Amino acid sequence: MGRIAYVNGQFVRHGDAVVHIEDRGYQLADAVYEVWALFDGKLADAEGHFARLERSLSELSIPTPMSRAALTIVLKEAVRQNRVRDGLVYLQVGRGVAPRGHAFPDQPTAPSVVITVSAVDRPALEAKAAKGVTVITTPENRWGRCDIKTVGLLPNALAKQAAKEKGAGEAWFVDELGFVTEGASSNAWIIDADGVLRTRDTNANILRGVTRRTLLDVLAGEGMKVEERPFTPQEALEAQEAFITGAGILVLPVVAVDGKPVGNGEVGPVAMKLRRLYIERARATAV
Ligand code: PLP
């Protein structure tokens, strides 16, 4: 059976799934999205992603397309039809279709809703985590509302491409004061020279990562010392360990920044322990 997508009320074959040429998500990036990790066919961190989706929509005055309960049913049906156990669910909600124009349409439009489901190769991801990834740094050049998870991802895509061309797995944006904001598709963390876990605070212009939030709860439960405080790339090099978090990668060790080793350049024990603890929590609470 091939992949199935959900588009505006219908489940269709992935290859047949289409959106209108005047969909504002397509023309103006006037749309938001969410990504859930799937464990055994269940949505990880479901509540956090729903809450962020609702906030993103509200910040852009896009109506919620359906209740959380209804959306859960549709997401789960998409997962079921795709027969995916370990994977990712992608949901995009846009303002809808209207003749092209920058201002919102005069007549209210029905929000566009698209869902796709993809399988991930967990053993391959675990092997990647065991090796760690390298990151590059790049000047922050995104708009001022990175807290809204919009599909306007061109700076992120360009940063990720630059990373790929250098053989790196992620790009860290660095602000004008020299501090790392976050990755192109992840939040950035270090375990600093004093052994303190550090990640950027959410008053900064970053996405409020759901994986980041859950990991903070896990760390509190473990009694580990955490500071939501910015760090520089140099501090990352002097750190004991570094890692990134996101629904797609979970917790992924970082072994080098701009070609220089983080700590001793090896995957650190704490990052791997946190990966295990996060996965345990996400599995146990998936719905
Ligand atoms: N930061 C950015 C820019 C992202 O795109 C993502 C995920 O896509 C994250 C952080 C991590 O967020 P989450 O943990 O909610 O997946």
PDB file of C-alpha atoms and ligand atoms in Angstrom:
ATOM      1  CA  MET A   1       0.000   0.000   0.000  1.00  0.00           C
ATOM      2  CA  GLY A   2       1.345   3.456  -0.929  1.00  0.00           C
ATOM      3  CA  ARG A   3       1.393   6.532   1.242  1.00  0.00           C
ATOM      4  CA  ILE A   4      -1.824   8.381   2.003  1.00  0.00           C
ATOM      5  CA  ALA A   5      -2.152  12.113   2.624  1.00  0.00           C
ATOM      6  CA  TYR A   6      -5.023  14.102   4.115  1.00  0.00           C
ATOM      7  CA  VAL A   7      -5.964  17.241   2.172  1.00  0.00           C
ATOM      8  CA  ASN A   8      -8.862  19.459   3.174  1.00  0.00           C
ATOM      9  CA  GLY A   9     -11.208  16.775   4.405  1.00  0.00           C
ATOM     10  CA  GLN A  10     -10.139  13.857   2.236  1.00  0.00           C
ATOM     11  CA  PHE A  11      -7.657  11.034   2.393  1.00  0.00           C
ATOM     12  CA  VAL A  12      -5.964  10.705  -0.993  1.00  0.00           C
ATOM     13  CA  ARG A  13      -3.046   8.846  -2.498  1.00  0.00           C
ATOM     14  CA  HIS A  14       0.129  10.803  -1.715  1.00  0.00           C
ATOM     15  CA  GLY A  15       0.962  11.180  -5.415  1.00  0.00           C
ATOM     16  CA  ASP A  16      -2.503  12.583  -6.136  1.00  0.00           C
ATOM     17  CA  ALA A  17      -2.529  15.078  -3.245  1.00  0.00           C
ATOM     18  CA  VAL A  18      -2.721  18.660  -4.518  1.00  0.00           C
ATOM     19  CA  VAL A  19      -3.382  22.147  -3.176  1.00  0.00           C
ATOM     20  CA  HIS A  20      -4.834  25.165  -4.986  1.00  0.00           C
ATOM     21  CA  ILE A  21      -2.387  27.500  -6.775  1.00  0.00           C
ATOM     22  CA  GLU A  22      -3.814  30.430  -4.817  1.00  0.00           C
ATOM     23  CA  ASP A  23      -3.446  28.762  -1.442  1.00  0.00           C
ATOM     24  CA  ARG A  24      -1.931  31.513   0.723  1.00  0.00           C
ATOM     25  CA  GLY A  25       0.395  28.991   2.338  1.00  0.00           C
ATOM     26  CA  TYR A  26       1.892  28.318  -1.074  1.00  0.00           C
ATOM     27  CA  GLN A  27       2.082  31.962  -2.211  1.00  0.00           C
ATOM     28  CA  LEU A  28       2.794  33.856   1.011  1.00  0.00           C
ATOM     29  CA  ALA A  29       3.886  31.275   3.580  1.00  0.00           C
ATOM     30  CA  ASP A  30       0.639  32.237   5.337  1.00  0.00           C
ATOM     31  CA  ALA A  31       0.465  28.904   7.151  1.00  0.00           C
ATOM     32  CA  VAL A  32       1.771  27.168  10.237  1.00  0.00           C
ATOM     33  CA  TYR A  33       2.797  23.589  10.889  1.00  0.00           C
ATOM     34  CA  GLU A  34       3.543  21.006  13.542  1.00  0.00           C
ATOM     35  CA  VAL A  35       5.514  17.773  13.555  1.00  0.00           C
ATOM     36  CA  TRP A  36       4.870  14.942  16.002  1.00  0.00           C
ATOM     37  CA  ALA A  37       7.209  11.996  16.505  1.00  0.00           C
ATOM     38  CA  LEU A  38       5.418   8.650  16.415  1.00  0.00           C
ATOM     39  CA  PHE A  39       6.284   5.846  18.802  1.00  0.00           C
ATOM     40  CA  ASP A  40       4.425   2.589  18.150  1.00  0.00           C
ATOM     41  CA  GLY A  41       1.923   4.548  16.069  1.00  0.00           C
ATOM     42  CA  LYS A  42       1.205   6.999  18.905  1.00  0.00           C
ATOM     43  CA  LEU A  43       1.777  10.769  18.986  1.00  0.00           C
ATOM     44  CA  ALA A  44       4.640  11.862  21.224  1.00  0.00           C
ATOM     45  CA  ASP A  45       4.311  15.064  23.250  1.00  0.00           C
ATOM     46  CA  ALA A  46       0.810  15.417  21.796  1.00  0.00           C
ATOM     47  CA  GLU A  47      -0.382  18.086  24.204  1.00  0.00           C
ATOM     48  CA  GLY A  48       2.662  20.337  23.706  1.00  0.00           C
ATOM     49  CA  HIS A  49       2.367  20.276  19.931  1.00  0.00           C
ATOM     50  CA  PHE A  50      -1.397  20.938  20.002  1.00  0.00           C
ATOM     51  CA  ALA A  51      -0.890  23.854  22.378  1.00  0.00           C
ATOM     52  CA  ARG A  52       1.819  25.356  20.173  1.00  0.00           C
ATOM     53  CA  LEU A  53      -0.289  24.841  17.035  1.00  0.00           C
ATOM     54  CA  GLU A  54      -3.202  26.676  18.638  1.00  0.00           C
ATOM     55  CA  ARG A  55      -0.906  29.491  19.719  1.00  0.00           C
ATOM     56  CA  SER A  56       0.716  29.801  16.272  1.00  0.00           C
ATOM     57  CA  LEU A  57      -2.749  29.980  14.651  1.00  0.00           C
ATOM     58  CA  SER A  58      -3.986  32.499  17.169  1.00  0.00           C
ATOM     59  CA  GLU A  59      -0.915  34.753  16.717  1.00  0.00           C
ATOM     60  CA  LEU A  60      -1.699  34.891  12.978  1.00  0.00           C
ATOM     61  CA  SER A  61      -5.502  35.128  13.408  1.00  0.00           C
ATOM     62  CA  ILE A  62      -6.005  31.940  11.415  1.00  0.00           C
ATOM     63  CA  PRO A  63      -9.116  30.142  12.696  1.00  0.00           C
ATOM     64  CA  THR A  64      -8.596  26.715  14.238  1.00  0.00           C
ATOM     65  CA  PRO A  65      -9.807  24.313  11.531  1.00  0.00           C
ATOM     66  CA  MET A  66     -11.354  21.836  13.969  1.00  0.00           C
ATOM     67  CA  SER A  67     -11.368  20.967  17.638  1.00  0.00           C
ATOM     68  CA  ARG A  68      -8.353  19.313  19.210  1.00  0.00           C
ATOM     69  CA  ALA A  69     -10.391  16.130  19.648  1.00  0.00           C
ATOM     70  CA  ALA A  70     -11.391  16.085  15.966  1.00  0.00           C
ATOM     71  CA  LEU A  71      -7.863  16.832  14.857  1.00  0.00           C
ATOM     72  CA  THR A  72      -6.556  14.000  17.008  1.00  0.00           C
ATOM     73  CA  ILE A  73      -8.963  11.610  15.291  1.00  0.00           C
ATOM     74  CA  VAL A  74      -7.868  12.787  11.821  1.00  0.00           C
ATOM     75  CA  LEU A  75      -4.154  12.592  12.705  1.00  0.00           C
ATOM     76  CA  LYS A  76      -4.593   9.090  14.099  1.00  0.00           C
ATOM     77  CA  GLU A  77      -6.559   7.999  11.060  1.00  0.00           C
ATOM     78  CA  ALA A  78      -3.754   9.300   8.822  1.00  0.00           C
ATOM     79  CA  VAL A  79      -1.257   7.276  10.868  1.00  0.00           C
ATOM     80  CA  ARG A  80      -3.466   4.191  10.669  1.00  0.00           C
ATOM     81  CA  GLN A  81      -3.957   4.447   6.921  1.00  0.00           C
ATOM     82  CA  ASN A  82      -0.208   4.778   6.419  1.00  0.00           C
ATOM     83  CA  ARG A  83       0.500   1.839   8.751  1.00  0.00           C
ATOM     84  CA  VAL A  84       3.442   3.673  10.307  1.00  0.00           C
ATOM     85  CA  ARG A  85       4.646   2.666  13.766  1.00  0.00           C
ATOM     86  CA  ASP A  86       7.848   4.730  14.068  1.00  0.00           C
ATOM     87  CA  GLY A  87       7.808   7.956  12.136  1.00  0.00           C
ATOM     88  CA  LEU A  88       6.656  11.529  11.896  1.00  0.00           C
ATOM     89  CA  VAL A  89       3.314  13.210  11.361  1.00  0.00           C
ATOM     90  CA  TYR A  90       3.349  16.564   9.567  1.00  0.00           C
ATOM     91  CA  LEU A  91       0.357  18.892   9.851  1.00  0.00           C
ATOM     92  CA  GLN A  92       0.071  22.176   7.975  1.00  0.00           C
ATOM     93  CA  VAL A  93      -2.744  24.649   8.537  1.00  0.00           C
ATOM     94  CA  GLY A  94      -2.996  27.756   6.366  1.00  0.00           C
ATOM     95  CA  ARG A  95      -5.308  30.704   6.011  1.00  0.00           C
ATOM     96  CA  GLY A  96      -6.808  29.174   2.899  1.00  0.00           C
ATOM     97  CA  VAL A  97      -7.396  30.006  -0.744  1.00  0.00           C
ATOM     98  CA  ALA A  98      -8.057  33.535  -2.011  1.00  0.00           C
ATOM     99  CA  PRO A  99      -7.143  35.733  -4.997  1.00  0.00           C
ATOM    100  CA  ARG A 100      -3.520  36.751  -4.468  1.00  0.00           C
ATOM    101  CA  GLY A 101      -3.062  39.799  -2.245  1.00  0.00           C
ATOM    102  CA  HIS A 102      -0.996  40.527   0.818  1.00  0.00           C
ATOM    103  CA  ALA A 103      -3.747  41.592   3.232  1.00  0.00           C
ATOM    104  CA  PHE A 104      -6.095  38.951   4.593  1.00  0.00           C
ATOM    105  CA  PRO A 105      -9.050  38.104   2.288  1.00  0.00           C
ATOM    106  CA  ASP A 106     -12.162  40.257   2.806  1.00  0.00           C
ATOM    107  CA  GLN A 107     -14.354  37.165   2.902  1.00  0.00           C
ATOM    108  CA  PRO A 108     -13.298  34.654   5.565  1.00  0.00           C
ATOM    109  CA  THR A 109     -11.681  31.593   3.975  1.00  0.00           C
ATOM    110  CA  ALA A 110     -11.742  28.016   5.215  1.00  0.00           C
ATOM    111  CA  PRO A 111      -8.315  27.107   6.625  1.00  0.00           C
ATOM    112  CA  SER A 112      -6.330  24.677   4.445  1.00  0.00           C
ATOM    113  CA  VAL A 113      -5.333  21.477   6.224  1.00  0.00           C
ATOM    114  CA  VAL A 114      -2.745  19.008   4.979  1.00  0.00           C
ATOM    115  CA  ILE A 115      -1.399  15.965   6.847  1.00  0.00           C
ATOM    116  CA  THR A 116       1.360  13.618   5.758  1.00  0.00           C
ATOM    117  CA  VAL A 117       2.900  10.691   7.603  1.00  0.00           C
ATOM    118  CA  SER A 118       6.376   9.297   7.034  1.00  0.00           C
ATOM    119  CA  ALA A 119       8.217   6.340   8.492  1.00  0.00           C
ATOM    120  CA  VAL A 120      11.614   6.713  10.146  1.00  0.00           C
ATOM    121  CA  ASP A 121      14.290   4.088  10.437  1.00  0.00           C
ATOM    122  CA  ARG A 122      14.810   4.036  14.239  1.00  0.00           C
ATOM    123  CA  PRO A 123      17.904   1.807  14.161  1.00  0.00           C
ATOM    124  CA  ALA A 124      19.496   4.198  11.607  1.00  0.00           C
ATOM    125  CA  LEU A 125      18.588   7.168  13.821  1.00  0.00           C
ATOM    126  CA  GLU A 126      20.098   5.438  16.852  1.00  0.00           C
ATOM    127  CA  ALA A 127      23.292   4.768  14.875  1.00  0.00           C
ATOM    128  CA  LYS A 128      23.390   8.459  13.912  1.00  0.00           C
ATOM    129  CA  ALA A 129      22.956   9.472  17.551  1.00  0.00           C
ATOM    130  CA  ALA A 130      25.753   7.138  18.642  1.00  0.00           C
ATOM    131  CA  LYS A 131      28.108   8.891  16.188  1.00  0.00           C
ATOM    132  CA  GLY A 132      26.861  12.415  16.874  1.00  0.00           C
ATOM    133  CA  VAL A 133      26.609  15.213  14.325  1.00  0.00           C
ATOM    134  CA  THR A 134      28.656  18.291  13.543  1.00  0.00           C
ATOM    135  CA  VAL A 135      27.187  21.782  13.237  1.00  0.00           C
ATOM    136  CA  ILE A 136      28.191  24.981  11.488  1.00  0.00           C
ATOM    137  CA  THR A 137      27.320  28.490  12.607  1.00  0.00           C
ATOM    138  CA  THR A 138      25.654  31.114  10.443  1.00  0.00           C
ATOM    139  CA  PRO A 139      24.495  34.698  11.123  1.00  0.00           C
ATOM    140  CA  GLU A 140      20.891  34.954  12.347  1.00  0.00           C
ATOM    141  CA  ASN A 141      18.866  36.374   9.460  1.00  0.00           C
ATOM    142  CA  ARG A 142      15.272  35.319  10.243  1.00  0.00           C
ATOM    143  CA  TRP A 143      12.267  37.496  11.019  1.00  0.00           C
ATOM    144  CA  GLY A 144      11.393  38.562  14.542  1.00  0.00           C
ATOM    145  CA  ARG A 145       8.632  36.001  15.192  1.00  0.00           C
ATOM    146  CA  CYS A 146      10.447  32.674  15.202  1.00  0.00           C
ATOM    147  CA  ASP A 147       8.186  31.712  18.124  1.00  0.00           C
ATOM    148  CA  ILE A 148       5.434  31.152  15.524  1.00  0.00           C
ATOM    149  CA  LYS A 149       5.979  27.878  13.684  1.00  0.00           C
ATOM    150  CA  THR A 150       5.291  29.158  10.168  1.00  0.00           C
ATOM    151  CA  VAL A 151       6.156  27.446   6.909  1.00  0.00           C
ATOM    152  CA  GLY A 152       8.280  30.511   6.017  1.00  0.00           C
ATOM    153  CA  LEU A 153      11.462  28.499   6.335  1.00  0.00           C
ATOM    154  CA  LEU A 154      13.718  29.844   3.574  1.00  0.00           C
ATOM    155  CA  PRO A 155      16.522  31.077   5.886  1.00  0.00           C
ATOM    156  CA  ASN A 156      16.356  27.724   7.703  1.00  0.00           C
ATOM    157  CA  ALA A 157      16.495  25.831   4.402  1.00  0.00           C
ATOM    158  CA  LEU A 158      19.487  27.871   3.194  1.00  0.00           C
ATOM    159  CA  ALA A 159      21.290  27.380   6.509  1.00  0.00           C
ATOM    160  CA  LYS A 160      20.626  23.633   6.406  1.00  0.00           C
ATOM    161  CA  GLN A 161      21.923  23.459   2.828  1.00  0.00           C
ATOM    162  CA  ALA A 162      25.105  25.321   3.842  1.00  0.00           C
ATOM    163  CA  ALA A 163      25.529  22.787   6.670  1.00  0.00           C
ATOM    164  CA  LYS A 164      25.013  19.887   4.271  1.00  0.00           C
ATOM    165  CA  GLU A 165      27.603  21.241   1.843  1.00  0.00           C
ATOM    166  CA  LYS A 166      30.109  21.231   4.712  1.00  0.00           C
ATOM    167  CA  GLY A 167      29.163  17.710   5.771  1.00  0.00           C
ATOM    168  CA  ALA A 168      27.422  19.003   8.910  1.00  0.00           C
ATOM    169  CA  GLY A 169      24.069  17.874  10.267  1.00  0.00           C
ATOM    170  CA  GLU A 170      22.779  21.201  11.546  1.00  0.00           C
ATOM    171  CA  ALA A 171      23.373  24.966  11.360  1.00  0.00           C
ATOM    172  CA  TRP A 172      23.237  27.121  14.479  1.00  0.00           C
ATOM    173  CA  PHE A 173      22.059  30.698  14.004  1.00  0.00           C
ATOM    174  CA  VAL A 174      24.183  33.239  15.889  1.00  0.00           C
ATOM    175  CA  ASP A 175      22.666  36.618  16.813  1.00  0.00           C
ATOM    176  CA  GLU A 176      24.314  40.047  16.577  1.00  0.00           C
ATOM    177  CA  LEU A 177      25.617  39.731  20.152  1.00  0.00           C
ATOM    178  CA  GLY A 178      27.417  36.512  19.270  1.00  0.00           C
ATOM    179  CA  PHE A 179      25.038  34.098  21.014  1.00  0.00           C
ATOM    180  CA  VAL A 180      23.556  30.966  19.500  1.00  0.00           C
ATOM    181  CA  THR A 181      19.800  31.326  19.086  1.00  0.00           C
ATOM    182  CA  GLU A 182      18.864  27.831  17.874  1.00  0.00           C
ATOM    183  CA  GLY A 183      19.393  25.381  15.044  1.00  0.00           C
ATOM    184  CA  ALA A 184      17.745  25.557  11.624  1.00  0.00           C
ATOM    185  CA  SER A 185      15.339  22.836  12.792  1.00  0.00           C
ATOM    186  CA  SER A 186      16.287  22.191  16.423  1.00  0.00           C
ATOM    187  CA  ASN A 187      17.011  23.812  19.768  1.00  0.00           C
ATOM    188  CA  ALA A 188      20.648  24.036  20.859  1.00  0.00           C
ATOM    189  CA  TRP A 189      22.085  22.930  24.215  1.00  0.00           C
ATOM    190  CA  ILE A 190      25.443  22.600  25.936  1.00  0.00           C
ATOM    191  CA  ILE A 191      26.683  21.093  29.153  1.00  0.00           C
ATOM    192  CA  ASP A 192      29.067  23.903  29.980  1.00  0.00           C
ATOM    193  CA  ALA A 193      32.566  23.735  31.438  1.00  0.00           C
ATOM    194  CA  ASP A 194      31.002  23.790  34.947  1.00  0.00           C
ATOM    195  CA  GLY A 195      28.695  20.880  34.115  1.00  0.00           C
ATOM    196  CA  VAL A 196      25.571  23.072  33.912  1.00  0.00           C
ATOM    197  CA  LEU A 197      23.020  22.325  31.183  1.00  0.00           C
ATOM    198  CA  ARG A 198      22.306  25.460  29.175  1.00  0.00           C
ATOM    199  CA  THR A 199      19.827  26.322  26.458  1.00  0.00           C
ATOM    200  CA  ARG A 200      18.548  29.655  25.198  1.00  0.00           C
ATOM    201  CA  ASP A 201      15.609  31.180  27.055  1.00  0.00           C
ATOM    202  CA  THR A 202      12.310  31.510  25.197  1.00  0.00           C
ATOM    203  CA  ASN A 203      12.189  35.295  25.567  1.00  0.00           C
ATOM    204  CA  ALA A 204      14.701  35.205  22.727  1.00  0.00           C
ATOM    205  CA  ASN A 205      13.556  34.979  19.121  1.00  0.00           C
ATOM    206  CA  ILE A 206      13.436  31.183  18.964  1.00  0.00           C
ATOM    207  CA  LEU A 207      10.881  28.447  18.550  1.00  0.00           C
ATOM    208  CA  ARG A 208       9.582  27.143  21.865  1.00  0.00           C
ATOM    209  CA  GLY A 209      10.606  23.572  21.144  1.00  0.00           C
ATOM    210  CA  VAL A 210       8.247  20.968  22.536  1.00  0.00           C
ATOM    211  CA  THR A 211      11.083  18.450  22.875  1.00  0.00           C
ATOM    212  CA  ARG A 212      13.067  21.148  24.693  1.00  0.00           C
ATOM    213  CA  ARG A 213      10.154  21.699  27.106  1.00  0.00           C
ATOM    214  CA  THR A 214       9.720  18.004  27.844  1.00  0.00           C
ATOM    215  CA  LEU A 215      13.444  17.582  28.343  1.00  0.00           C
ATOM    216  CA  LEU A 216      13.437  20.467  30.843  1.00  0.00           C
ATOM    217  CA  ASP A 217      10.767  18.546  32.793  1.00  0.00           C
ATOM    218  CA  VAL A 218      12.835  15.360  32.602  1.00  0.00           C
ATOM    219  CA  LEU A 219      15.910  17.241  33.842  1.00  0.00           C
ATOM    220  CA  ALA A 220      13.947  18.733  36.739  1.00  0.00           C
ATOM    221  CA  GLY A 221      12.831  15.220  37.657  1.00  0.00           C
ATOM    222  CA  GLU A 222      16.449  14.059  37.613  1.00  0.00           C
ATOM    223  CA  GLY A 223      17.497  16.997  39.778  1.00  0.00           C
ATOM    224  CA  MET A 224      19.961  18.212  37.142  1.00  0.00           C
ATOM    225  CA  LYS A 225      21.113  21.819  37.098  1.00  0.00           C
ATOM    226  CA  VAL A 226      19.767  23.759  34.109  1.00  0.00           C
ATOM    227  CA  GLU A 227      20.018  27.391  33.108  1.00  0.00           C
ATOM    228  CA  GLU A 228      17.960  28.937  30.324  1.00  0.00           C
ATOM    229  CA  ARG A 229      20.782  31.251  29.332  1.00  0.00           C
ATOM    230  CA  PRO A 230      22.459  31.928  25.981  1.00  0.00           C
ATOM    231  CA  PHE A 231      25.886  30.586  25.035  1.00  0.00           C
ATOM    232  CA  THR A 232      28.404  31.486  22.360  1.00  0.00           C
ATOM    233  CA  PRO A 233      29.934  29.057  19.830  1.00  0.00           C
ATOM    234  CA  GLN A 234      33.219  29.428  21.756  1.00  0.00           C
ATOM    235  CA  GLU A 235      31.479  28.320  24.968  1.00  0.00           C
ATOM    236  CA  ALA A 236      30.157  25.317  23.059  1.00  0.00           C
ATOM    237  CA  LEU A 237      33.720  24.357  22.102  1.00  0.00           C
ATOM    238  CA  GLU A 238      34.800  24.696  25.744  1.00  0.00           C
ATOM    239  CA  ALA A 239      31.745  22.769  26.937  1.00  0.00           C
ATOM    240  CA  GLN A 240      31.804  19.181  28.123  1.00  0.00           C
ATOM    241  CA  GLU A 241      29.073  18.234  25.661  1.00  0.00           C
ATOM    242  CA  ALA A 242      26.600  19.734  23.238  1.00  0.00           C
ATOM    243  CA  PHE A 243      23.388  18.438  21.722  1.00  0.00           C
ATOM    244  CA  ILE A 244      20.278  19.455  19.803  1.00  0.00           C
ATOM    245  CA  THR A 245      16.619  18.616  20.346  1.00  0.00           C
ATOM    246  CA  GLY A 246      13.596  18.351  18.064  1.00  0.00           C
ATOM    247  CA  ALA A 247      10.699  16.049  17.271  1.00  0.00           C
ATOM    248  CA  GLY A 248      12.565  14.535  14.329  1.00  0.00           C
ATOM    249  CA  ILE A 249      15.909  13.975  16.017  1.00  0.00           C
ATOM    250  CA  LEU A 250      14.778  13.742  19.666  1.00  0.00           C
ATOM    251  CA  VAL A 251      18.075  14.366  21.514  1.00  0.00           C
ATOM    252  CA  LEU A 252      21.113  14.276  19.227  1.00  0.00           C
ATOM    253  CA  PRO A 253      24.730  14.738  20.382  1.00  0.00           C
ATOM    254  CA  VAL A 254      26.868  17.418  18.683  1.00  0.00           C
ATOM    255  CA  VAL A 255      30.579  16.597  18.462  1.00  0.00           C
ATOM    256  CA  ALA A 256      31.989  19.596  16.574  1.00  0.00           C
ATOM    257  CA  VAL A 257      31.153  23.226  15.806  1.00  0.00           C
ATOM    258  CA  ASP A 258      32.628  24.868  12.697  1.00  0.00           C
ATOM    259  CA  GLY A 259      35.109  22.021  12.313  1.00  0.00           C
ATOM    260  CA  LYS A 260      36.424  22.218  15.907  1.00  0.00           C
ATOM    261  CA  PRO A 261      35.695  19.546  18.519  1.00  0.00           C
ATOM    262  CA  VAL A 262      33.239  20.105  21.357  1.00  0.00           C
ATOM    263  CA  GLY A 263      35.046  18.963  24.523  1.00  0.00           C
ATOM    264  CA  ASN A 264      37.014  15.872  23.581  1.00  0.00           C
ATOM    265  CA  GLY A 265      35.134  15.573  20.274  1.00  0.00           C
ATOM    266  CA  GLU A 266      33.344  12.383  21.330  1.00  0.00           C
ATOM    267  CA  VAL A 267      29.658  11.723  21.898  1.00  0.00           C
ATOM    268  CA  GLY A 268      29.084  12.548  25.557  1.00  0.00           C
ATOM    269  CA  PRO A 269      27.527  10.234  28.143  1.00  0.00           C
ATOM    270  CA  VAL A 270      25.085  12.842  29.438  1.00  0.00           C
ATOM    271  CA  ALA A 271      23.603  13.599  26.007  1.00  0.00           C
ATOM    272  CA  MET A 272      23.111   9.886  25.381  1.00  0.00           C
ATOM    273  CA  LYS A 273      21.532   9.420  28.806  1.00  0.00           C
ATOM    274  CA  LEU A 274      19.176  12.329  28.131  1.00  0.00           C
ATOM    275  CA  ARG A 275      18.289  10.806  24.777  1.00  0.00           C
ATOM    276  CA  ARG A 276      17.338   7.576  26.529  1.00  0.00           C
ATOM    277  CA  LEU A 277      15.368   9.386  29.251  1.00  0.00           C
ATOM    278  CA  TYR A 278      13.539  11.546  26.708  1.00  0.00           C
ATOM    279  CA  ILE A 279      12.587   8.527  24.602  1.00  0.00           C
ATOM    280  CA  GLU A 280      11.359   6.658  27.688  1.00  0.00           C
ATOM    281  CA  ARG A 281       9.197   9.638  28.672  1.00  0.00           C
ATOM    282  CA  ALA A 282       7.894  10.213  25.132  1.00  0.00           C
ATOM    283  CA  ARG A 283       6.999   6.540  24.682  1.00  0.00           C
ATOM    284  CA  ALA A 284       5.280   6.343  28.052  1.00  0.00           C
ATOM    285  CA  THR A 285       3.162   9.441  27.448  1.00  0.00           C
ATOM    286  CA  ALA A 286       2.399   9.027  23.709  1.00  0.00           C
ATOM    287  CA  VAL A 287      -1.301   8.937  22.826  1.00  0.00           C
TER     288      VAL A 287
HETATM  289  N1  PLP B   1      13.713  25.178  16.349  1.00  0.00           N
HETATM  290  C1  PLP B   1      13.344  25.165  15.057  1.00  0.00           C
HETATM  291  C2  PLP B   1      13.686  26.317  14.178  1.00  0.00           C
HETATM  292  C3  PLP B   1      12.624  24.055  14.550  1.00  0.00           C
HETATM  293  O1  PLP B   1      12.230  24.040  13.269  1.00  0.00           O
HETATM  294  C4  PLP B   1      12.341  22.966  15.414  1.00  0.00           C
HETATM  295  C5  PLP B   1      11.610  21.801  14.938  1.00  0.00           C
HETATM  296  O2  PLP B   1      11.224  21.690  13.810  1.00  0.00           O
HETATM  297  C6  PLP B   1      12.757  23.041  16.747  1.00  0.00           C
HETATM  298  C7  PLP B   1      13.434  24.168  17.184  1.00  0.00           C
HETATM  299  C8  PLP B   1      12.446  21.941  17.712  1.00  0.00           C
HETATM  300  O3  PLP B   1      11.101  21.986  18.053  1.00  0.00           O
HETATM  301  P1  PLP B   1      10.309  20.681  18.539  1.00  0.00           P
HETATM  302  O4  PLP B   1      11.100  20.114  19.670  1.00  0.00           O
HETATM  303  O5  PLP B   1       8.998  21.200  18.976  1.00  0.00           O
HETATM  304  O6  PLP B   1      10.254  19.758  17.382  1.00  0.00           O
END
